[in-house]
Amino acid sequence: MTTISRFLSGESPDSFGRNIEQFYGYSHFWLEHDHKYIQVLFPIDEGTQFNRHAPLVSAADRALFANSETLRQHHLRALDLILGFWGLARRGVQIYSPTPPNPASHPWLKRQNHNQLRMTRVIRSLSLLGNQQIAENLAQFVIETAKQFDSVSEQTQHYWRSALTRPPIEPPG
């Protein structure tokens, strides 16, 4: 098992000593204001200045998740947490909004909101770790919803699309 698979399956804490079960108990306030959890719940293949301790997705991670329904389901549990915060939900592979989307209840629809960057990371992570169909459905849903509002830039929508198609980067070491 890898660092990412051990963390998401609850077998070991992250580099700050936090267990995944702790994250599931966090409030939406905490999810909005902490900036070092998203990289752990949704690892990708590129580093970030916000959490230099976050693990990077490797070829070994991609292979493990591709071959393990259990690991993919652990990742989807993290997705369900963040979707709830964003005012969204998942039914199987489908992404939807239980209430009519608006910036008051869907924070990512606010102009230049950092949750738009988080969405890019989530889409990329899902794609890299074997949940491609859900990643595609999430990207499609948020792009279609964003078009109804004038608060999400074309550049951000491009990032959401490219998170699905960019080839994986093999991290050093």
CSV table of C-alpha atoms in Angstrom, one decimal:
chain,number,residue,atom,x,y,z
A,1,MET,CA,0.0,0.0,0.0
A,2,THR,CA,1.0,3.6,-0.5
A,3,THR,CA,0.8,6.6,1.7
A,4,ILE,CA,-2.3,7.8,-0.1
A,5,SER,CA,-4.0,4.5,0.0
A,6,ARG,CA,-3.2,3.9,3.7
A,7,PHE,CA,-4.6,7.4,4.6
A,8,LEU,CA,-7.8,7.2,2.6
A,9,SER,CA,-8.5,3.7,3.9
A,10,GLY,CA,-8.0,4.9,7.5
A,11,GLU,CA,-4.9,2.8,8.2
A,12,SER,CA,-2.6,5.7,8.9
A,13,PRO,CA,-2.8,9.4,9.6
A,14,ASP,CA,-1.6,12.2,7.3
A,15,SER,CA,1.7,14.1,7.9
A,16,PHE,CA,0.0,16.3,10.5
A,17,GLY,CA,-1.3,13.3,12.5
A,18,ARG,CA,-4.9,13.6,11.4
A,19,ASN,CA,-6.9,10.5,10.7
A,20,ILE,CA,-9.4,10.5,7.8
A,21,GLU,CA,-12.3,9.9,10.3
A,22,GLN,CA,-11.5,13.3,11.8
A,23,PHE,CA,-12.2,15.0,8.5
A,24,TYR,CA,-15.6,13.5,8.2
A,25,GLY,CA,-16.7,15.3,11.4
A,26,TYR,CA,-15.6,18.7,10.3
A,27,SER,CA,-18.1,21.5,9.8
A,28,HIS,CA,-18.6,23.5,6.6
A,29,PHE,CA,-17.0,26.4,8.4
A,30,TRP,CA,-13.8,24.4,9.0
A,31,LEU,CA,-13.8,23.1,5.4
A,32,GLU,CA,-14.0,26.7,4.1
A,33,HIS,CA,-11.2,28.1,6.3
A,34,ASP,CA,-8.6,25.3,6.5
A,35,HIS,CA,-6.3,25.2,3.5
A,36,LYS,CA,-4.3,22.0,4.3
A,37,TYR,CA,-6.9,19.3,4.1
A,38,ILE,CA,-7.9,19.3,0.4
A,39,GLN,CA,-4.4,18.2,-0.7
A,40,VAL,CA,-4.7,15.2,1.6
A,41,LEU,CA,-8.2,14.1,0.7
A,42,PHE,CA,-7.7,14.8,-3.0
A,43,PRO,CA,-4.1,14.2,-3.8
A,44,ILE,CA,-2.9,14.9,-7.3
A,45,ASP,CA,0.4,14.5,-9.2
A,46,GLU,CA,1.7,18.0,-8.7
A,47,GLY,CA,2.9,19.8,-5.5
A,48,THR,CA,1.3,22.9,-4.0
A,49,GLN,CA,2.6,25.8,-1.9
A,50,PHE,CA,-0.4,25.4,0.5
A,51,ASN,CA,0.7,22.0,1.9
A,52,ARG,CA,4.2,20.9,1.0
A,53,HIS,CA,3.7,17.7,3.1
A,54,ALA,CA,0.8,16.4,0.9
A,55,PRO,CA,1.7,13.2,-0.9
A,56,LEU,CA,1.8,13.2,-4.7
A,57,VAL,CA,-0.1,10.6,-6.7
A,58,SER,CA,2.3,8.1,-8.3
A,59,ALA,CA,2.0,5.4,-10.9
A,60,ALA,CA,1.8,2.9,-8.0
A,61,ASP,CA,-1.2,4.9,-6.5
A,62,ARG,CA,-2.9,4.9,-9.9
A,63,ALA,CA,-2.5,1.2,-10.3
A,64,LEU,CA,-3.7,0.4,-6.7
A,65,PHE,CA,-6.8,2.5,-7.1
A,66,ALA,CA,-7.5,1.2,-10.6
A,67,ASN,CA,-7.6,-2.3,-9.2
A,68,SER,CA,-9.4,-1.7,-6.0
A,69,GLU,CA,-13.1,-0.9,-5.7
A,70,THR,CA,-12.6,-0.5,-2.0
A,71,LEU,CA,-10.0,2.3,-2.4
A,72,ARG,CA,-12.1,4.1,-5.0
A,73,GLN,CA,-15.0,4.0,-2.5
A,74,HIS,CA,-12.9,5.5,0.2
A,75,HIS,CA,-12.0,8.3,-2.1
A,76,LEU,CA,-15.7,8.8,-3.0
A,77,ARG,CA,-16.5,9.1,0.7
A,78,ALA,CA,-14.2,12.1,0.8
A,79,LEU,CA,-15.9,13.4,-2.3
A,80,ASP,CA,-19.3,13.2,-0.7
A,81,LEU,CA,-18.0,15.3,2.2
A,82,ILE,CA,-16.7,18.1,-0.1
A,83,LEU,CA,-19.8,17.9,-2.3
A,84,GLY,CA,-22.0,18.6,0.7
A,85,PHE,CA,-20.0,21.6,1.5
A,86,TRP,CA,-20.3,22.9,-2.1
A,87,GLY,CA,-24.1,22.4,-2.0
A,88,LEU,CA,-23.9,19.4,-4.3
A,89,ALA,CA,-24.5,15.6,-3.9
A,90,ARG,CA,-23.8,12.4,-5.7
A,91,ARG,CA,-26.0,9.5,-6.5
A,92,GLY,CA,-23.9,6.7,-7.9
A,93,VAL,CA,-21.8,8.4,-10.6
A,94,GLN,CA,-24.2,11.3,-11.1
A,95,ILE,CA,-23.6,14.7,-9.6
A,96,TYR,CA,-26.5,17.0,-8.9
A,97,SER,CA,-27.6,19.9,-6.7
A,98,PRO,CA,-30.4,19.1,-4.2
A,99,THR,CA,-31.5,22.8,-4.3
A,100,PRO,CA,-31.4,25.3,-7.1
A,101,PRO,CA,-27.8,26.5,-7.5
A,102,ASN,CA,-27.0,30.0,-6.3
A,103,PRO,CA,-24.0,31.7,-4.8
A,104,ALA,CA,-25.5,31.9,-1.3
A,105,SER,CA,-25.7,28.1,-0.9
A,106,HIS,CA,-23.1,27.1,-3.5
A,107,PRO,CA,-19.9,28.9,-2.4
A,108,TRP,CA,-18.0,27.9,-5.6
A,109,LEU,CA,-20.4,30.1,-7.6
A,110,LYS,CA,-19.0,33.3,-6.0
A,111,ARG,CA,-16.7,35.3,-8.2
A,112,GLN,CA,-13.0,34.3,-7.8
A,113,ASN,CA,-13.8,31.9,-5.0
A,114,HIS,CA,-10.9,29.6,-3.9
A,115,ASN,CA,-13.3,26.7,-4.0
A,116,GLN,CA,-13.1,26.9,-7.8
A,117,LEU,CA,-9.4,25.9,-7.5
A,118,ARG,CA,-10.3,23.2,-5.1
A,119,MET,CA,-12.8,21.8,-7.7
A,120,THR,CA,-10.0,21.6,-10.2
A,121,ARG,CA,-8.0,19.5,-7.7
A,122,VAL,CA,-10.9,17.2,-6.9
A,123,ILE,CA,-11.7,16.6,-10.6
A,124,ARG,CA,-8.0,15.8,-11.2
A,125,SER,CA,-7.7,13.6,-8.2
A,126,LEU,CA,-10.8,11.6,-9.1
A,127,SER,CA,-9.5,11.2,-12.6
A,128,LEU,CA,-6.1,10.0,-11.5
A,129,LEU,CA,-7.4,7.6,-8.8
A,130,GLY,CA,-9.8,5.5,-10.9
A,131,ASN,CA,-13.0,7.4,-10.6
A,132,GLN,CA,-12.9,8.9,-14.2
A,133,GLN,CA,-16.6,8.7,-14.9
A,134,ILE,CA,-17.5,10.6,-11.7
A,135,ALA,CA,-14.7,13.2,-12.5
A,136,GLU,CA,-16.2,13.7,-15.9
A,137,ASN,CA,-19.7,14.1,-14.5
A,138,LEU,CA,-18.5,16.5,-11.8
A,139,ALA,CA,-16.7,18.6,-14.4
A,140,GLN,CA,-19.7,18.6,-16.8
A,141,PHE,CA,-22.1,19.5,-14.0
A,142,VAL,CA,-20.1,22.4,-12.6
A,143,ILE,CA,-19.3,23.8,-16.1
A,144,GLU,CA,-23.0,23.6,-17.1
A,145,THR,CA,-24.0,25.2,-13.9
A,146,ALA,CA,-21.3,27.9,-14.1
A,147,LYS,CA,-22.7,29.0,-17.5
A,148,GLN,CA,-25.9,30.0,-15.8
A,149,PHE,CA,-24.0,32.6,-13.7
A,150,ASP,CA,-21.4,35.2,-14.6
A,151,SER,CA,-19.1,34.4,-11.7
A,152,VAL,CA,-16.9,31.6,-13.0
A,153,SER,CA,-14.3,32.6,-15.6
A,154,GLU,CA,-13.8,30.8,-18.9
A,155,GLN,CA,-10.2,30.2,-17.7
A,156,THR,CA,-11.5,28.3,-14.6
A,157,GLN,CA,-13.8,26.3,-16.7
A,158,HIS,CA,-10.9,25.4,-19.0
A,159,TYR,CA,-8.9,24.2,-15.9
A,160,TRP,CA,-11.9,22.0,-14.9
A,161,ARG,CA,-11.9,20.5,-18.4
A,162,SER,CA,-8.1,20.1,-18.6
A,163,ALA,CA,-8.0,18.4,-15.2
A,164,LEU,CA,-9.6,15.4,-16.9
A,165,THR,CA,-7.3,15.2,-20.0
A,166,ARG,CA,-3.9,16.3,-18.9
A,167,PRO,CA,-1.5,13.3,-18.9
A,168,PRO,CA,-0.3,12.2,-15.4
A,169,ILE,CA,3.0,13.6,-14.1
A,170,GLU,CA,5.3,11.1,-12.5
A,171,PRO,CA,6.5,12.8,-9.2
A,172,PRO,CA,10.2,12.7,-8.6
A,173,GLY,CA,11.5,10.1,-6.2
